[in-house]
Amino acid sequence: MSRPLHRGISGLRISGGSNDFSDSQMKDKTDKEDLDRRGSSDQGSFSMRMPLRVVFADNNSPSKYGNNENGFASDPLISNTPRNRHKLTLLLLKLSLAFFIVVALTGSFWWTISISTSSRGHISLGYRRLQEQLVSDLWDIGELSLGSSRSKDMEFCPQEFENYVPCFNVSENLDSGLSDGREHDRNCPRGMRQNCLVLPPGNYKIPLRWPTGKDVIWLANVKITAQEVLSSGSFTKRMMMLEEEQISFRSASPMFDSIEDYSHQIAEMIGLRNESNFINSGVRTILDIGCGYGSFGAHLFSKQLLTMCVANYEASGSQVQLTLERGLPAMIGSLTSKQLPYPSLSFDMLHCARCGIDWDQNDGILLIEADRVLKPGGYFVWTSPLTNPQTFLRNKENQKRWNLVREFAVNLCWDFLSQQDETVVWKKTSTKKCYTARKPGSGPSLCSKGHDVETPYYRPLQTCIGGTQSRRWIPIEDRSSWPSRANLNKKELAIYGLHPEELYEDGENWRIAVNNYWSLLSPLIFSDHPKRPGDEDPSPPYNMLRNVLDMNAHFGGFNSALLDAKKSVWVMNVVPTSGPNYLPLILDRGYVGVLHDWCEAFPTYPRTYDLVHAEGLLSLETNQQRRCTMLDLFTEIDRILRPEPVVVSFILVSHAPHLLFYSTAFSYVPGWVVIRDRAPLVESARALATLLKWDARVIEMESSSDERLLICQKLFFKRQAN
């Protein structure tokens, strides 16, 4: 009945006809009776509707219920109850929904604007961690896809690999037709890596601690036999002496009583009182080509001069291997056909004492390379029988060769300073005016800016003079003397797009890191002296390490912090070719370093570094199109890393319960690897470290940092002596 009622009321039409009115009255009467019956049977429902009905009542109606002029109730809640209840419900629902939407949007707006910078940082950090985890997973997949060897420990290499150096094979080069010095060239084809662990000789001994190790090394640790030492000529015998199982280094110059006299003579030829004044004249770094066994650099080290030895690869009696064994900077390098992996204007002095280089050959191209790596105002020192006047006066051929070198040096704008006996000293020009003042066609031309790059990673030798277009053209006498030179001034830093504050902040961070490293590198028991329980572990000695390799040197901050902490170390600062090239900055600060591609073997012999450090290297390599795996990188680290000794620890327990003494039986602990990188990559590295039989530990950094520190120690495995 409700539906006709709704239609009747809603369709009520007032017309002028009486019949219509009568019909409507009769219908309304019937509807009213019907409504009364419904109301009497449903009082509860009515009472609930009453308040609403009052609210919506017509104010003009005299009736209690709002009767119209016809006497019928016009209250819509009475006449249209079912439909209007539905409309009202929908209206309330819409209003409620709108209210909740407004509240939600308002809360979301205030929550968004109230997010702090640190909160946003956490969100960004979480997203970056997801990306890093993906990179790490992809790296792991790549490692696992290489075969089942990843799931088992690495095997040891055969005995013939004890002194193996990849990329250098003189016999193969000779068989392929290379000669005239090119047989010493470096060649690193893919697939030549040996995924095995190189063992030391059976009678290998831990090197003596610096500075004793500078003058005495173990014969068994290098590829030279006692017979080779005893059968060598007078020159070698004066450099070193065989004493039982050790080699002692003494004089290094055949012309003078000692290396001290020789270096003193060079200082006088330059116009200095003695070699101690090299620093004040602007000399700090020296490239020693064909260094013998490093005695020249060993002597100058006490004068705060840093000498880098570069010599050809040798299967036995290696100059580089013996120099590194003494704790002095050295690397394998050849000047025959390729540029050295140093940028232009790298060193303050070049030294060649009977180095075996024929500077007059190949139209002087080797002298051009020497000029390229020499800083403006730097010195070129050459000691050779060819320069001895008494020799070339009797030999016309030698006299001709000497004249060629002297004339070519003039065309390079080198000033002839002095000559004594077999030693000659030139000084490279400090200004560029000399090049324009030369006669047309006299001497090599200047390199164009596009050709003279500062990333000469074993590029072919060039026939033009390099470095003249560089903003780093600063004479050595205009630079600050060491050690102030390590802190470049504002003008010098601007060349690299850096501010002094950046270098200072980098240095402060590394000073903190080095203090932490030095504590962590100390074993749990380090002192040779008894120790009471509860006492703090003694600090490790300043000279527990000597040869340090920084695989990703950045600005050289790690090197700087070690020196500031008075650690008796030298650092080979390696700048990866896959990252930004800050090697010129490192060299200008007075350190030594080299460019290197870590998908290739490092140009050194096995067991030559006490500590290998890598900060951010894994992240850098994951961003590249890798030609190698992390396992390749780690096996190379293992090859060049010295092992730790076998630590014999014992406990002495007295009858008194509070007395407990510890002692250890060693005094030198090399063989450390420190890797600092993102957490996922460090975890992957730790898994590989166990395959290489390293003792590995992961250390968390600051709580807010996503970096981890991986500290490994290479254990001492060796083959049984025959």
XYZ file of C-alpha atoms in Angstrom, residues 125-622:
498
model
C 68.604 4.914 2.652
C 66.161 2.046 2.659
C 65.612 2.429 -1.066
C 69.349 2.561 -1.670
C 69.825 -0.552 0.422
C 67.339 -2.370 -1.764
C 69.332 -1.289 -4.813
C 72.580 -2.381 -3.205
C 71.110 -5.735 -2.269
C 70.059 -6.190 -5.880
C 73.585 -5.358 -7.052
C 75.033 -7.779 -4.523
C 72.626 -10.507 -5.590
C 73.528 -9.985 -9.220
C 77.223 -10.141 -8.322
C 76.641 -13.386 -6.391
C 74.732 -14.850 -9.324
C 77.630 -13.981 -11.583
C 80.062 -15.613 -9.188
C 77.996 -18.756 -8.830
C 77.479 -19.050 -12.566
C 81.197 -19.528 -13.091
C 81.150 -23.041 -11.763
C 81.314 -25.236 -8.730
C 84.751 -23.952 -7.738
C 83.000 -21.091 -5.910
C 81.536 -23.481 -3.370
C 84.830 -24.997 -2.257
C 88.133 -23.707 -0.964
C 90.700 -22.543 -3.456
C 93.492 -24.929 -4.289
C 97.188 -24.129 -4.023
C 99.211 -23.374 -7.140
C 102.038 -25.671 -8.277
C 105.545 -24.927 -7.061
C 106.594 -23.125 -10.246
C 104.182 -20.304 -9.332
C 106.081 -19.309 -6.172
C 107.380 -16.138 -7.869
C 104.854 -15.938 -10.686
C 104.020 -12.484 -12.091
C 101.128 -12.412 -14.603
C 101.335 -10.222 -17.722
C 105.126 -10.606 -17.998
C 106.540 -13.501 -20.019
C 109.878 -12.760 -21.647
C 110.234 -16.163 -23.303
C 106.834 -15.956 -25.000
C 107.562 -12.418 -26.180
C 110.871 -13.555 -27.659
C 109.158 -16.496 -29.371
C 106.655 -14.074 -30.901
C 109.488 -12.017 -32.418
C 109.697 -9.145 -29.932
C 113.205 -7.842 -29.308
C 115.160 -4.609 -28.670
C 113.733 -4.409 -25.179
C 110.138 -5.066 -26.214
C 110.407 -8.578 -24.813
C 109.953 -6.935 -21.405
C 106.654 -5.356 -22.417
C 103.584 -5.995 -20.325
C 100.839 -8.059 -21.947
C 97.609 -8.881 -20.087
C 95.252 -10.891 -22.307
C 91.996 -12.124 -20.852
C 91.925 -15.559 -19.334
C 95.521 -15.605 -18.158
C 94.651 -15.373 -14.466
C 95.440 -18.353 -12.275
C 92.594 -19.054 -9.847
C 94.801 -20.724 -7.289
C 96.673 -19.617 -4.199
C 100.394 -18.940 -4.597
C 102.395 -20.570 -1.816
C 105.695 -19.167 -0.535
C 108.870 -21.237 -0.789
C 109.274 -24.030 1.713
C 111.927 -22.160 3.682
C 110.218 -18.765 3.537
C 110.636 -16.636 6.649
C 108.743 -13.625 7.910
C 110.663 -10.426 6.959
C 112.484 -8.552 9.681
C 110.766 -5.514 11.099
C 111.650 -2.049 9.811
C 114.217 -0.502 9.963
C 116.288 -3.683 10.392
C 114.599 -5.162 7.323
C 115.904 -2.294 5.195
C 119.455 -3.611 5.436
C 118.941 -7.353 6.010
C 116.609 -9.745 4.158
C 116.209 -13.517 4.084
C 117.808 -15.157 1.085
C 114.997 -17.702 0.737
C 112.342 -14.991 0.360
C 113.570 -13.752 -3.042
C 114.234 -15.406 -6.376
C 118.002 -15.381 -6.158
C 120.291 -18.177 -5.079
C 123.374 -18.042 -2.906
C 125.440 -19.135 -5.875
C 124.204 -16.175 -7.919
C 125.184 -13.813 -5.116
C 128.636 -15.351 -4.674
C 129.343 -15.515 -8.409
C 128.282 -11.936 -9.111
C 130.771 -9.238 -10.064
C 132.384 -6.701 -7.822
C 129.526 -4.216 -8.377
C 126.932 -6.548 -6.872
C 129.240 -7.707 -4.105
C 129.697 -4.137 -2.980
C 125.926 -3.694 -2.890
C 125.137 -6.789 -0.852
C 126.877 -9.470 1.145
C 125.774 -13.021 1.849
C 125.790 -13.878 5.539
C 124.541 -17.389 6.232
C 120.830 -17.283 5.232
C 120.658 -13.507 4.971
C 121.662 -10.811 2.491
C 123.101 -7.644 3.976
C 123.042 -4.457 1.903
C 125.923 -2.064 2.062
C 127.419 0.287 -0.548
C 125.535 0.716 -3.818
C 127.828 2.796 -5.999
C 130.855 1.462 -7.887
C 132.433 4.905 -8.102
C 132.369 5.965 -4.481
C 132.969 4.464 -1.072
C 129.289 4.669 -0.126
C 125.871 5.689 -1.382
C 126.055 8.616 1.017
C 129.033 10.025 -0.848
C 127.245 9.520 -4.148
C 124.079 11.354 -3.080
C 126.204 14.086 -1.503
C 127.966 14.573 -4.845
C 124.655 14.938 -6.695
C 123.541 17.612 -4.214
C 126.729 19.568 -4.790
C 126.283 19.346 -8.575
C 122.835 20.898 -8.191
C 124.303 23.655 -6.039
C 123.244 22.370 -2.634
C 125.327 21.810 0.438
C 124.298 18.156 0.861
C 121.413 15.773 0.163
C 119.539 17.030 3.227
C 118.846 20.226 1.261
C 116.969 18.415 -1.528
C 113.709 19.089 0.334
C 114.318 22.829 0.497
C 115.065 22.944 -3.241
C 111.633 21.467 -4.085
C 112.630 17.791 -4.432
C 110.405 15.272 -2.649
C 109.585 12.395 -5.063
C 112.180 10.610 -7.204
C 111.702 8.068 -9.984
C 114.667 5.682 -9.873
C 114.854 3.872 -13.218
C 116.679 0.547 -12.993
C 117.246 1.038 -9.275
C 119.636 -1.827 -8.633
C 118.395 -3.070 -5.269
C 116.999 0.205 -3.948
C 119.998 1.442 -1.968
C 119.790 4.978 -3.382
C 116.195 5.291 -2.202
C 116.974 3.577 1.098
C 119.530 6.244 1.943
C 117.369 9.171 0.819
C 114.386 7.907 2.800
C 116.063 9.166 5.960
C 116.124 12.625 4.313
C 112.290 12.577 3.873
C 112.675 11.843 0.154
C 110.430 9.229 -1.429
C 111.998 7.179 -4.220
C 109.982 4.918 -6.533
C 112.001 2.128 -8.125
C 110.975 1.062 -11.645
C 112.748 -1.837 -13.382
C 112.079 -4.569 -15.921
C 110.621 -7.926 -14.970
C 113.332 -10.450 -14.193
C 112.861 -14.154 -13.622
C 115.630 -14.207 -10.997
C 117.694 -11.679 -9.108
C 114.927 -9.150 -9.510
C 115.677 -5.546 -8.618
C 112.008 -4.866 -7.872
C 111.517 -7.958 -5.722
C 114.592 -7.313 -3.586
C 113.721 -3.624 -3.211
C 110.207 -4.415 -2.003
C 111.555 -7.097 0.319
C 113.643 -4.338 1.918
C 110.480 -2.308 2.531
C 111.064 0.279 -0.196
C 108.732 1.511 -2.999
C 109.093 -0.403 -6.259
C 107.096 -1.745 -9.211
C 107.750 -3.517 -12.475
C 107.883 -1.151 -15.427
C 109.476 -0.902 -18.846
C 110.440 2.172 -20.870
C 110.876 0.381 -24.184
C 107.661 0.995 -26.126
C 104.891 2.033 -23.695
C 104.342 5.019 -21.482
C 104.613 4.497 -17.761
C 101.224 4.575 -15.960
C 101.931 8.008 -14.484
C 100.424 11.317 -15.627
C 102.597 14.086 -16.983
C 104.584 16.189 -14.504
C 104.702 13.498 -11.801
C 108.205 13.480 -10.241
C 110.704 16.048 -8.994
C 113.763 14.045 -10.049
C 114.590 11.173 -12.394
C 117.623 9.073 -11.529
C 119.362 6.535 -13.769
C 122.617 4.986 -12.487
C 123.775 2.366 -14.991
C 120.107 1.584 -15.537
C 120.645 -0.101 -18.901
C 118.593 2.461 -20.865
C 120.070 3.605 -24.174
C 118.794 7.173 -24.128
C 120.304 7.958 -27.529
C 118.347 5.253 -29.364
C 115.010 5.505 -31.244
C 115.392 9.200 -32.030
C 115.355 10.183 -28.373
C 111.823 8.936 -27.726
C 112.818 7.572 -24.295
C 114.143 10.990 -23.285
C 110.780 12.466 -24.324
C 109.050 10.038 -21.945
C 111.482 11.011 -19.177
C 110.678 14.670 -19.844
C 106.927 13.953 -19.747
C 106.928 12.571 -16.187
C 109.386 15.209 -14.901
C 107.959 18.314 -13.221
C 109.001 21.796 -14.396
C 112.292 22.693 -12.738
C 112.954 19.010 -11.970
C 116.311 17.256 -12.299
C 117.500 14.435 -14.551
C 120.516 12.579 -13.096
C 122.360 10.100 -15.317
C 125.344 8.015 -14.280
C 126.883 5.926 -17.057
C 130.310 4.972 -18.471
C 129.097 6.626 -21.668
C 129.331 10.048 -20.032
C 132.887 9.569 -18.750
C 135.168 11.901 -20.785
C 138.121 9.564 -20.434
C 136.032 6.787 -21.969
C 134.475 8.520 -24.983
C 137.730 10.278 -25.899
C 139.147 6.846 -26.642
C 135.927 5.567 -28.238
C 134.510 7.618 -31.126
C 131.245 5.677 -31.112
C 130.620 6.460 -27.440
C 131.506 10.096 -28.071
C 128.927 10.234 -30.874
C 126.230 8.720 -28.657
C 127.020 11.142 -25.835
C 126.783 14.118 -28.191
C 123.371 12.935 -29.422
C 122.021 12.812 -25.870
C 123.469 16.213 -24.983
C 122.039 17.897 -28.083
C 118.636 16.288 -27.633
C 118.540 17.503 -24.024
C 119.021 21.056 -25.309
C 116.068 20.627 -27.687
C 113.977 19.441 -24.724
C 114.829 22.716 -22.970
C 116.965 21.056 -20.320
C 119.714 23.169 -18.765
C 123.052 21.408 -18.382
C 124.120 21.954 -14.754
C 127.226 19.917 -14.062
C 129.247 16.803 -14.763
C 131.551 14.886 -12.441
C 133.173 11.658 -13.537
C 130.332 9.504 -14.925
C 127.466 11.555 -13.478
C 125.634 14.306 -15.377
C 122.798 16.527 -14.062
C 120.258 18.468 -16.171
C 117.452 20.742 -15.008
C 114.148 20.893 -16.900
C 112.994 24.392 -17.816
C 110.623 26.127 -15.405
C 109.036 28.328 -18.085
C 107.399 27.578 -21.415
C 109.147 30.430 -23.242
C 112.053 28.161 -24.100
C 109.870 26.037 -26.401
C 108.802 29.006 -28.519
C 112.374 30.338 -28.622
C 113.735 27.217 -30.294
C 114.696 27.277 -33.930
C 111.975 25.965 -36.252
C 112.328 22.212 -36.732
C 114.786 21.795 -33.873
C 113.593 19.191 -31.454
C 110.235 17.517 -30.900
C 107.030 19.524 -31.191
C 104.634 20.218 -28.337
C 101.716 17.832 -27.843
C 98.239 19.140 -28.520
C 95.840 19.399 -25.628
C 93.768 16.489 -26.924
C 96.789 14.224 -27.295
C 98.386 14.987 -23.934
C 96.050 13.134 -21.536
C 96.682 12.488 -17.860
C 95.565 8.858 -17.990
C 98.455 7.256 -19.935
C 97.680 3.669 -19.027
C 100.429 1.880 -21.000
C 99.818 3.926 -24.133
C 102.426 3.877 -26.913
C 105.331 6.251 -26.436
C 104.704 9.663 -27.972
C 107.089 11.765 -30.035
C 105.876 15.148 -28.794
C 106.649 17.005 -25.564
C 103.859 16.471 -23.041
C 102.598 18.420 -20.062
C 102.936 21.906 -21.530
C 99.147 22.310 -21.829
C 98.503 21.212 -18.236
C 97.260 23.585 -15.549
C 99.589 21.672 -13.226
C 102.629 23.289 -14.838
C 104.076 24.654 -11.571
C 107.882 24.683 -11.074
C 109.054 22.645 -8.103
C 110.730 25.686 -6.581
C 107.333 27.448 -6.497
C 105.691 24.632 -4.563
C 105.682 24.386 -0.791
C 108.474 22.255 0.597
C 107.692 18.990 2.329
C 105.772 18.376 4.578
C 103.698 21.517 3.932
C 103.388 20.332 0.350
C 100.932 17.619 1.403
C 98.342 20.347 2.048
C 97.893 21.980 -1.336
C 96.890 25.625 -1.320
C 93.589 26.998 -2.575
C 94.922 27.779 -6.041
C 96.372 24.309 -6.517
C 93.203 22.598 -5.290
C 91.114 24.663 -7.697
C 92.827 22.781 -10.538
C 90.996 19.668 -9.367
C 87.729 21.437 -8.537
C 88.277 21.048 -4.784
C 88.106 23.446 -1.861
C 90.521 23.426 1.104
C 87.609 22.488 3.376
C 87.028 19.303 1.376
C 90.638 18.197 1.680
C 90.660 19.067 5.376
C 87.455 17.135 6.048
C 88.781 14.151 4.105
C 91.971 14.237 6.168
C 90.091 14.406 9.471
C 87.920 11.428 8.531
C 90.977 9.376 7.626
C 92.775 10.306 10.834
C 89.880 8.842 12.807
C 89.794 5.773 10.571
C 93.525 5.107 10.933
C 93.271 5.232 14.731
C 90.465 2.672 14.562
C 92.335 0.510 12.060
C 95.459 0.429 14.173
C 93.486 -0.838 17.154
C 91.616 -3.432 15.130
C 94.741 -4.735 13.444
C 96.191 -5.639 16.805
C 95.569 -9.293 17.631
C 93.881 -10.100 20.917
C 97.293 -10.817 22.445
C 100.046 -8.779 20.827
C 102.699 -7.990 23.385
C 105.703 -10.227 23.962
C 105.501 -9.280 27.641
C 103.316 -10.925 30.311
C 99.869 -9.453 30.709
C 97.567 -9.534 33.712
C 93.874 -10.305 33.207
C 91.866 -7.132 33.016
C 94.722 -5.055 31.689
C 94.212 -3.355 28.351
C 95.913 -4.907 25.357
C 99.085 -3.008 24.508
C 99.043 -0.859 21.398
C 100.673 -2.433 18.358
C 104.093 -0.986 17.508
C 104.305 1.841 15.024
C 106.437 -0.283 12.675
C 104.401 -3.473 12.588
C 103.655 -2.714 8.916
C 105.869 -1.321 6.184
C 104.585 -1.867 2.614
C 100.991 -0.658 2.259
C 98.848 -0.866 -0.890
C 95.788 1.396 -1.129
C 93.692 -0.038 -3.959
C 91.374 2.975 -4.275
C 93.360 5.946 -2.986
C 90.927 8.824 -3.726
C 92.800 11.974 -2.558
C 95.573 10.039 -0.780
C 93.929 10.661 2.608
C 94.807 7.216 3.964
C 98.471 7.854 3.130
C 98.343 11.276 4.764
C 96.716 9.973 7.954
C 99.300 7.210 8.360
C 102.129 9.730 8.135
C 100.378 12.133 10.517
C 100.119 9.259 13.001
C 103.903 8.762 12.708
C 103.557 5.267 11.270
C 106.747 4.083 9.622
C 105.118 3.063 6.344
C 105.106 3.955 2.684
C 101.913 3.689 0.629
C 101.448 2.702 -2.995
C 98.425 4.845 -3.890
C 96.558 3.102 -6.697
C 93.956 5.008 -8.704
C 91.655 2.591 -10.576
C 91.158 3.329 -14.258
C 87.439 2.708 -13.736
C 87.032 5.740 -11.462
C 87.913 9.439 -11.278
C 91.595 10.157 -11.809
C 93.012 11.870 -8.721
C 96.518 10.497 -9.259
C 97.871 13.933 -10.333
C 96.573 15.334 -7.032
C 98.218 12.509 -5.066
C 101.553 13.018 -6.815
C 101.400 16.784 -6.341
C 100.920 16.204 -2.605
C 104.289 14.461 -2.465
C 103.150 10.824 -2.430
C 103.746 8.015 -4.912
C 101.084 6.162 -6.862
C 100.076 4.576 -10.131
C 97.091 4.056 -12.419
C 95.830 0.488 -12.578
C 92.991 -1.626 -13.970
C 92.045 -4.087 -11.224
C 90.789 -6.583 -13.788
C 94.495 -7.071 -14.543
C 97.370 -8.276 -12.375
C 99.274 -5.638 -10.435
C 102.882 -5.220 -11.688
C 104.655 -6.709 -8.690
C 105.986 -10.009 -7.376
C 104.187 -12.285 -4.911
C 104.337 -11.511 -1.180
C 105.330 -7.847 -1.461
C 102.744 -5.972 0.685
C 102.005 -6.169 4.409
C 98.620 -4.438 4.247
C 96.125 -4.116 1.393
C 93.439 -1.473 1.883
C 90.344 -0.908 -0.253
C 87.719 1.706 0.547
C 84.774 1.830 -1.857
C 86.526 -0.299 -4.482
C 83.827 -2.980 -4.612
C 81.146 -0.325 -5.145
C 83.242 1.251 -7.875
C 83.739 -2.016 -9.715
C 80.074 -3.059 -9.506
